[in-house]
CSV table of C-alpha atoms and ligand atoms in Angstrom, one decimal:
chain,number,residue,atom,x,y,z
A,7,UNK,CA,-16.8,-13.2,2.6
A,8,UNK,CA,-16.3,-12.7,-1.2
A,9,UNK,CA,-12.9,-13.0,-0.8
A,10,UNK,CA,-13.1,-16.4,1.7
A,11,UNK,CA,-15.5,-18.0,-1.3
A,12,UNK,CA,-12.3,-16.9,-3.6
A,13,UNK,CA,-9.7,-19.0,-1.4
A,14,UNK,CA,-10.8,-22.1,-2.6
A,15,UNK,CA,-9.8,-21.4,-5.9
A,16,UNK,CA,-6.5,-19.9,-5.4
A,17,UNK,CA,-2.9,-21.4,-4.3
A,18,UNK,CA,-1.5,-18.2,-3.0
A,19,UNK,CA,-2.9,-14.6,-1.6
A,20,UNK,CA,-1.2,-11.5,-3.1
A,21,UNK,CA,-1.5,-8.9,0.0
A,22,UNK,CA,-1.3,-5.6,-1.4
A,23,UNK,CA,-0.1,-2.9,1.0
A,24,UNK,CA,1.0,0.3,0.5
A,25,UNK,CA,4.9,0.6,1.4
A,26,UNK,CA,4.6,4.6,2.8
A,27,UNK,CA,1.9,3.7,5.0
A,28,UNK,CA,2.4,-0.5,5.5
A,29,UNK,CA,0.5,-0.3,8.7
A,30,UNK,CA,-2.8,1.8,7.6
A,31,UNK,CA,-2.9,0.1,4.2
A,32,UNK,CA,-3.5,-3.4,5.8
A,33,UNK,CA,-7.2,-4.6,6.7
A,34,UNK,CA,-7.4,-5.1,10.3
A,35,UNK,CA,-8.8,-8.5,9.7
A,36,UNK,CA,-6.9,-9.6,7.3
A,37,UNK,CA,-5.0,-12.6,9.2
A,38,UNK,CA,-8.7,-14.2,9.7
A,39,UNK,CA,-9.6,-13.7,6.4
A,40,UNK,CA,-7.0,-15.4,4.7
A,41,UNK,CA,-6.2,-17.7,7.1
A,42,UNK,CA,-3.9,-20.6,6.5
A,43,UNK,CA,-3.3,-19.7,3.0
A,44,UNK,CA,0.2,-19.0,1.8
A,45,UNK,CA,0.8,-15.3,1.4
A,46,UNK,CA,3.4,-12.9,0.2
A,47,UNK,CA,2.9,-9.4,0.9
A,48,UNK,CA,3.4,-6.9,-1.7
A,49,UNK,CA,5.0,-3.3,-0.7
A,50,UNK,CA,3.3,-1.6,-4.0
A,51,UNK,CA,5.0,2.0,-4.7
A,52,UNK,CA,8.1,1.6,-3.4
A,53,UNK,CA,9.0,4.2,-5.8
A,54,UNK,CA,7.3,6.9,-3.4
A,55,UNK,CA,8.2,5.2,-0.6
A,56,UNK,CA,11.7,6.3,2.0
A,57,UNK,CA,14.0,2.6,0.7
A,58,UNK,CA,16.0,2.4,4.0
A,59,UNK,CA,12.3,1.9,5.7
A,60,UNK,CA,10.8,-0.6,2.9
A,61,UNK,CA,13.8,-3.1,4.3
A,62,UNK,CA,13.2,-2.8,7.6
A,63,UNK,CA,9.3,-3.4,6.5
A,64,UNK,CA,9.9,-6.2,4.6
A,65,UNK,CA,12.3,-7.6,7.3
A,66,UNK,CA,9.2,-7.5,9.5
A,67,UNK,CA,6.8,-9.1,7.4
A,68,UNK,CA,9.6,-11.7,7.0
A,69,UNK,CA,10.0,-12.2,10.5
A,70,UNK,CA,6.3,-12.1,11.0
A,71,UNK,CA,6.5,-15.3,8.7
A,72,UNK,CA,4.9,-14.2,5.8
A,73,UNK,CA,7.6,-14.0,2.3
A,74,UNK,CA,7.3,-10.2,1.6
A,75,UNK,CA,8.9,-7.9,-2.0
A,76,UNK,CA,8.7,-4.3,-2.2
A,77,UNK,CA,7.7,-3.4,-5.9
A,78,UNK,CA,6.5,-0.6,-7.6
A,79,UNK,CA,3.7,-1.7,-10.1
A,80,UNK,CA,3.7,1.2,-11.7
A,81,UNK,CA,6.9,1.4,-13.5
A,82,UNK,CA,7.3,-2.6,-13.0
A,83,UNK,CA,10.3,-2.8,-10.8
A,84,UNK,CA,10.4,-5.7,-8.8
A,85,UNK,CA,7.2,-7.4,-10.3
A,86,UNK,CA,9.4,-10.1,-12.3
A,87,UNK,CA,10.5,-11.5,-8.9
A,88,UNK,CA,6.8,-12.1,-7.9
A,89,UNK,CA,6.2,-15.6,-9.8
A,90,UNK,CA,9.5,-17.2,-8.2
A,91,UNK,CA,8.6,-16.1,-4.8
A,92,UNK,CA,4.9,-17.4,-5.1
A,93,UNK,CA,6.5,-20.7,-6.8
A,94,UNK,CA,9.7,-20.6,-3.7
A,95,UNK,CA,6.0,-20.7,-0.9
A,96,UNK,CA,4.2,-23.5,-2.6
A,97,UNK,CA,8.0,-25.3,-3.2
A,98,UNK,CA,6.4,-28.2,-1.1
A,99,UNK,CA,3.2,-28.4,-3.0
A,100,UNK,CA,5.0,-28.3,-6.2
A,101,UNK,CA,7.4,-31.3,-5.3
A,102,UNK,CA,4.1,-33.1,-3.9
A,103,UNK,CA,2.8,-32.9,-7.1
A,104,UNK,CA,6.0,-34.2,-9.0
A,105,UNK,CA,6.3,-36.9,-6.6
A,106,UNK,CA,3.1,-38.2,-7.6
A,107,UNK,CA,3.7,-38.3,-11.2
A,108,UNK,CA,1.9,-35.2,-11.8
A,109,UNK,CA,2.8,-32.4,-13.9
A,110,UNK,CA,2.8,-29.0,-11.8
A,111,UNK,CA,-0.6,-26.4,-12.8
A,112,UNK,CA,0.5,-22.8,-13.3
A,113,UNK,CA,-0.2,-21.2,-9.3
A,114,UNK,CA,-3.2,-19.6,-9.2
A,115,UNK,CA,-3.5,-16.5,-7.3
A,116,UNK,CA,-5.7,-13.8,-5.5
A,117,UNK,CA,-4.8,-10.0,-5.6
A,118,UNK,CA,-6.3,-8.2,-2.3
A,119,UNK,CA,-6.2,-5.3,-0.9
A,120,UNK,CA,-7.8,-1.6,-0.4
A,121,UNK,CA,-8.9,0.6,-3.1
A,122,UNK,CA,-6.1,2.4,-4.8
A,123,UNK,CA,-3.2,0.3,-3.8
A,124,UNK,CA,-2.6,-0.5,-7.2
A,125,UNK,CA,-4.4,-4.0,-7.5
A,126,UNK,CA,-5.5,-3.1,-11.1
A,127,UNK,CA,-1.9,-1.6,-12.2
A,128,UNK,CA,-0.2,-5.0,-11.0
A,129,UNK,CA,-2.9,-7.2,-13.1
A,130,UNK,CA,-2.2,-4.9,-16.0
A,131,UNK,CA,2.2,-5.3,-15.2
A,132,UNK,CA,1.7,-8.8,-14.5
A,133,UNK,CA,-1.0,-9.5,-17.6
A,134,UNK,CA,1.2,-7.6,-20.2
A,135,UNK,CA,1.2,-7.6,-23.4
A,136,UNK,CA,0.8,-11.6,-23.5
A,137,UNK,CA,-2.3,-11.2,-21.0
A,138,UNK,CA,-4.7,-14.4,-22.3
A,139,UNK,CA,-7.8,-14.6,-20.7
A,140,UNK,CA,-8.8,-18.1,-20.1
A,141,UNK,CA,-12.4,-19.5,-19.3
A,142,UNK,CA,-14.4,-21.9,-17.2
A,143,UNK,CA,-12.2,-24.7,-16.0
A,144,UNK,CA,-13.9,-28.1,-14.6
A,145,UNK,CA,-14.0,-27.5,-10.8
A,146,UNK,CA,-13.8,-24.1,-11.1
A,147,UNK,CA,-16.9,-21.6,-10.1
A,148,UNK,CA,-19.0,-20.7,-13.9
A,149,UNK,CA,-18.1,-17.6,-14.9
A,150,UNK,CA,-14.3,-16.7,-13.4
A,151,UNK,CA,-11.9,-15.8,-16.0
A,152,UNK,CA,-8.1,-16.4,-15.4
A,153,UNK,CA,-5.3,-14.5,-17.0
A,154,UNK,CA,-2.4,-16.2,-17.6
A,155,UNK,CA,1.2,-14.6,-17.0
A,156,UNK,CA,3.7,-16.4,-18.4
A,157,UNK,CA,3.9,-20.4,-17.8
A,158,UNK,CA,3.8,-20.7,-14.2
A,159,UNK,CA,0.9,-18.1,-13.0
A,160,UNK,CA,-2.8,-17.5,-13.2
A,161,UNK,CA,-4.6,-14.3,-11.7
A,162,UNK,CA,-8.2,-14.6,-11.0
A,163,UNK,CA,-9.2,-11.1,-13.3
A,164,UNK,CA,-11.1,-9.7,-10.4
A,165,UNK,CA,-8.9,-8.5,-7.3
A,166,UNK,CA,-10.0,-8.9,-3.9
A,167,UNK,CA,-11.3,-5.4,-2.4
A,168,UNK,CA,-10.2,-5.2,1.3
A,169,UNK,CA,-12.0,-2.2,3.4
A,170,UNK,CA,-9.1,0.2,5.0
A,171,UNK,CA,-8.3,0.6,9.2
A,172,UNK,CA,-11.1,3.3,9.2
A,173,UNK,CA,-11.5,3.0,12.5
A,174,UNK,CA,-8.7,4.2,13.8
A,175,UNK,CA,-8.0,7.8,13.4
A,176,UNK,CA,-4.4,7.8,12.6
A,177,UNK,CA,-4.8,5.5,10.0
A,178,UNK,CA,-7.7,7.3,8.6
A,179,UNK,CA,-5.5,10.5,8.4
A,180,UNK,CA,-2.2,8.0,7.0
A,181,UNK,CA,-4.9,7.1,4.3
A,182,UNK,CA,-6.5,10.6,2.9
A,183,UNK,CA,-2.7,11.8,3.0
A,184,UNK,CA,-1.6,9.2,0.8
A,185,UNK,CA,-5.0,10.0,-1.5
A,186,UNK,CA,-6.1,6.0,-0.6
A,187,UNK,CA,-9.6,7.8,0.5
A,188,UNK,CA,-11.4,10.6,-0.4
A,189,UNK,CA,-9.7,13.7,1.8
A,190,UNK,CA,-12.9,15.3,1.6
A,191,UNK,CA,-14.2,12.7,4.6
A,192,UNK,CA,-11.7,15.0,6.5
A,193,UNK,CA,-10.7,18.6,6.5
A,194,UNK,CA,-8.1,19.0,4.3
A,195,UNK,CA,-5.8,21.3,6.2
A,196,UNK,CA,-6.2,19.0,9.2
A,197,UNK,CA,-4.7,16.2,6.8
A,198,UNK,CA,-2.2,18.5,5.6
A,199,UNK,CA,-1.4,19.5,9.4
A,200,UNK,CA,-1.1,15.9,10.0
A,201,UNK,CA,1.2,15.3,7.1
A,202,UNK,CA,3.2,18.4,8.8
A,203,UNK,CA,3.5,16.8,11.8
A,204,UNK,CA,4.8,13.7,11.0
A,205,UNK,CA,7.3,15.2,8.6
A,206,UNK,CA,8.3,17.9,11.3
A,207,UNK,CA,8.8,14.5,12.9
A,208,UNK,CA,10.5,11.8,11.0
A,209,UNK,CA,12.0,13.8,8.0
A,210,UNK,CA,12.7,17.6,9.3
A,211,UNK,CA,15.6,18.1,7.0
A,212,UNK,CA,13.3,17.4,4.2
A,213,UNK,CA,10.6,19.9,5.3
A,214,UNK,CA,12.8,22.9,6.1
A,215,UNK,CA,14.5,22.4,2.6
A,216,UNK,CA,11.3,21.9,0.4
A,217,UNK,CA,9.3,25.2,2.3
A,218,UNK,CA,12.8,27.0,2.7
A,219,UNK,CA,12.2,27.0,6.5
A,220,UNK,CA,15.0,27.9,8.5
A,221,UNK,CA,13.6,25.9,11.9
A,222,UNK,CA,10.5,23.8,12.7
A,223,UNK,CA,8.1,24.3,15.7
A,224,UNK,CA,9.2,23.3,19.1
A,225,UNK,CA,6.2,21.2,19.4
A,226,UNK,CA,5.1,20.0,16.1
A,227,UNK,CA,2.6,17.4,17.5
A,228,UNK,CA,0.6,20.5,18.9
A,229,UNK,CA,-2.1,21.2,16.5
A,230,UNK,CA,-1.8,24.9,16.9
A,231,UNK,CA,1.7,24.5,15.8
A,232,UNK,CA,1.3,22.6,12.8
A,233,UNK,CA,-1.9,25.2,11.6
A,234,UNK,CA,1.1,28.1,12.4
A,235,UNK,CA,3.5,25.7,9.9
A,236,UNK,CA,0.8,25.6,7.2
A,237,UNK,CA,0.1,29.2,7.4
A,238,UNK,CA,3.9,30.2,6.8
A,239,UNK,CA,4.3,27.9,3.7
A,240,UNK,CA,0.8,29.0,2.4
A,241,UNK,CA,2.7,32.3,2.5
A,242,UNK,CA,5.7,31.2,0.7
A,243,UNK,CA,3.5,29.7,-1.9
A,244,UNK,CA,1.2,32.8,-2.1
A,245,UNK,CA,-2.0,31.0,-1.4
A,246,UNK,CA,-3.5,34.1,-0.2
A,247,UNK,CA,-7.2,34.8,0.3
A,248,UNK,CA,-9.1,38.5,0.9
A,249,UNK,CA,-7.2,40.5,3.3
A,250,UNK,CA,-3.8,39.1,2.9
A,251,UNK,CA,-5.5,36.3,4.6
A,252,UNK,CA,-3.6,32.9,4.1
A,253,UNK,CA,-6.3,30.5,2.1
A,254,UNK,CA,-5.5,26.7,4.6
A,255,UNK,CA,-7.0,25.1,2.0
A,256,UNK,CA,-5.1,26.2,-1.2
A,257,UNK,CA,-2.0,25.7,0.9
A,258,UNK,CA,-3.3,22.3,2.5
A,259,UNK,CA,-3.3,21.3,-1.3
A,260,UNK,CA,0.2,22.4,-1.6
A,261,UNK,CA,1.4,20.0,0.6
A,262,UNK,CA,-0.5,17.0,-0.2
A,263,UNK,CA,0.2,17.4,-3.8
A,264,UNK,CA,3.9,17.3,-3.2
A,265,UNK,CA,3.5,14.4,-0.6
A,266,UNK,CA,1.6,12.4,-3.2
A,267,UNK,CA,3.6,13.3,-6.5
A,268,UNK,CA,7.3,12.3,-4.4
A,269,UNK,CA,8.5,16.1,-4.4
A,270,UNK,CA,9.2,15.7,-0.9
A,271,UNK,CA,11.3,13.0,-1.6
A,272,UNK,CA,10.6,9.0,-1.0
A,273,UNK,CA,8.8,9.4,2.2
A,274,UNK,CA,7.3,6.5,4.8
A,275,UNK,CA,4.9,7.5,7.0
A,276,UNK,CA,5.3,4.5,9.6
A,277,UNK,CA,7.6,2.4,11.2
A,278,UNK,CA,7.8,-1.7,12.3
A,279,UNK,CA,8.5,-0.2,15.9
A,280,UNK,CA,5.1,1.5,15.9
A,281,UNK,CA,3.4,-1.8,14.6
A,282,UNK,CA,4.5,-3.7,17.9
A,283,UNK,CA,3.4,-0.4,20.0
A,284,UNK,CA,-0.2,-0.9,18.1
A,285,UNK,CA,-0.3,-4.2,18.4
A,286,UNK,CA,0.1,-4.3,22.4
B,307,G4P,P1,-6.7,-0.3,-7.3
B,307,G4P,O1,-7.0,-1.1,-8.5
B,307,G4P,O2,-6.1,-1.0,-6.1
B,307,G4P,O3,-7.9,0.6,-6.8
B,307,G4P,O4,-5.6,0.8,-7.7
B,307,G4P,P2,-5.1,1.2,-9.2
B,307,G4P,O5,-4.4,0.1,-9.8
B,307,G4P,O6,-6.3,1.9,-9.9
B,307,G4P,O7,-4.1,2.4,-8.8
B,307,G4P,C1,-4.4,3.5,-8.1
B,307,G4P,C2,-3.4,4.6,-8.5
B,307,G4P,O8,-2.1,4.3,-8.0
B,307,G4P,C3,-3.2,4.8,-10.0
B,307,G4P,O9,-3.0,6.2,-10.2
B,307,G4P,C4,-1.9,4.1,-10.3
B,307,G4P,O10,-1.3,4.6,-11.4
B,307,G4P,C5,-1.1,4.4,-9.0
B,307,G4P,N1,-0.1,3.3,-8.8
B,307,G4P,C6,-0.3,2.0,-8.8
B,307,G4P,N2,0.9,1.4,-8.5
B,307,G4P,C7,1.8,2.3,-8.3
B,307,G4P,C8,3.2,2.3,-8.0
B,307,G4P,O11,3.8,1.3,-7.8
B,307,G4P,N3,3.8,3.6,-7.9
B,307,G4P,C9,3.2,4.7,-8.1
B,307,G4P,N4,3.8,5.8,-8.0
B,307,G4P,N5,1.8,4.8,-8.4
B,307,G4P,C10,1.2,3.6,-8.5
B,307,G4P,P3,-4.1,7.0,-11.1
B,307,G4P,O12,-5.3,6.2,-11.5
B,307,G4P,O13,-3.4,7.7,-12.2
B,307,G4P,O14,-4.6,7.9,-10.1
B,307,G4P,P4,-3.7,9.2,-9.6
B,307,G4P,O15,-2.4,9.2,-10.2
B,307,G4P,O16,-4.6,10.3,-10.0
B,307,G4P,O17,-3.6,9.0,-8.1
């Protein structure tokens, strides 16, 4: 609702998404939220994120009809291209404007999405060092600050906060692997099984080099396998408890550290195939 009371002061939505996980980082809802109101969807650490899969993503997005840019807010790559592509969705608007003698306003625009997608590291890229925050504006509600970036676009300074797909299991386990929510809500060596699982997967090569594994499970999906997987690189790593026990936990960390800090490589966790499988 906050954000719906937002969209009448904004040209454009900014959809923040997280390009390892482009499924489980959208809200569910999001198509009713926004509704009719232009929309590019930002693939936000790309930098983590497996670049042959980012193109197919943002072909889909694309095809979807909504303009899509893989960026990586972090570092700033790809966030210079984000005021042209807002300005290339509103073209019509823009010429409207011209036509009637007026003289285009910067676009004004919204930055949604779930918590820890980066929303706050893109206002800061986007801000920089020039970052002027403006006041109240006739017509616009008492008390919203702006921030200018550059001549041609506003931010409102508040991003849009978007609840996460916690409904749906996968995406809940997609989400605490990525460190979007707090892995406590699950076990943490059934996150880091997961993780297993879906490397094992879609990126064996990458698995058996990083743990030094000479072969993977025959059946990865079965949990019992995946707990076997964790328990052999807890090993390697020495996470060992009494006993010469193998402490899941300290090894579950293992692996979801590297996941998260890119030391398994640029890894997505999802696919635009599986998006028309959950969408059916
Ligand atoms: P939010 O406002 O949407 O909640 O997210 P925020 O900007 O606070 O970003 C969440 C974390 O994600 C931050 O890490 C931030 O540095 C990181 N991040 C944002 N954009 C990118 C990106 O494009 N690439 C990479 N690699 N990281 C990005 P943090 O606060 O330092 O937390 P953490 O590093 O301990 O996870």
């Amino acid at each position: 609702r906050q954000i719906q009371e937002k969209l009448k002061l904004i040209d454009v939505v900014f959809e923040l998404i997280d390009a390892r996980i482009p499924l489980a980082s959208r809200n569910p809802m999001i198509d009713e939220i926004v509704g009719a109101k232009p929309r590019l969807v930002l693939l936000n650490k790309a930098d983590l994120a497996d670049p042959v899969r980012t193109g197919d993503w943002v072909r889909h997005f694309r095809a979807l009809g909504h303009e899509a840019l893989a960026i990586d807010a972090a570092s700033g790559t790809g966030v210079k291209e984000i005021p042209a592509k807002a300005k290339e969705l509103l073209r019509e608007k823009i010429q409207r404007q011209i036509a009637k003698g007026m003289k285009p306003r910067p676009i004004r625009a919204l930055i949604a999405g779930i918590p820890n997608v980066g929303k706050s590291t893109l206002i800061n890229r986007l801000a920089g060092r020039n970052a002027a925050v403006t006041g109240d504006r006739p017509g616009v509600t008492k008390g919203q600050q702006w921030i200018r970036t550059g001549a041609d676009l506003e931010l409102l300074d508040t991003p849009g906060i978007l609840w996460p797909k916690f409904e749906d299991p996968k995406a809940g386990f997609l989400l605490a692997a990525t460190g979007a929510i707090k892995e406590e809500i699950l076990h943490v060596d059934e996150v880091a099984c997961f993780v297993l699982q879906m490397l094992a997967e879609g990126y064996p090569d990458v698995l058996k080099e990083r743990y030094g594994l000479a072969e993977l499970p025959e059946k990865p999906e079965d949990m019992q396998a995946a707990a076997q997987l964790l328990e052999v690189i807890g090993r390697k790593r020495g996470c060992l408890a009494g006993g010469g026990h193998v402490d899941y936990e300290k090894a579950a960390g293992v692996v979801l550290r590297d996941l998260r800090s890119g030391k398994l490589g640029r890894l997505t966790l999802e696919t635009p195939e599986e998006s028309a499988v959950s969408a059916e």
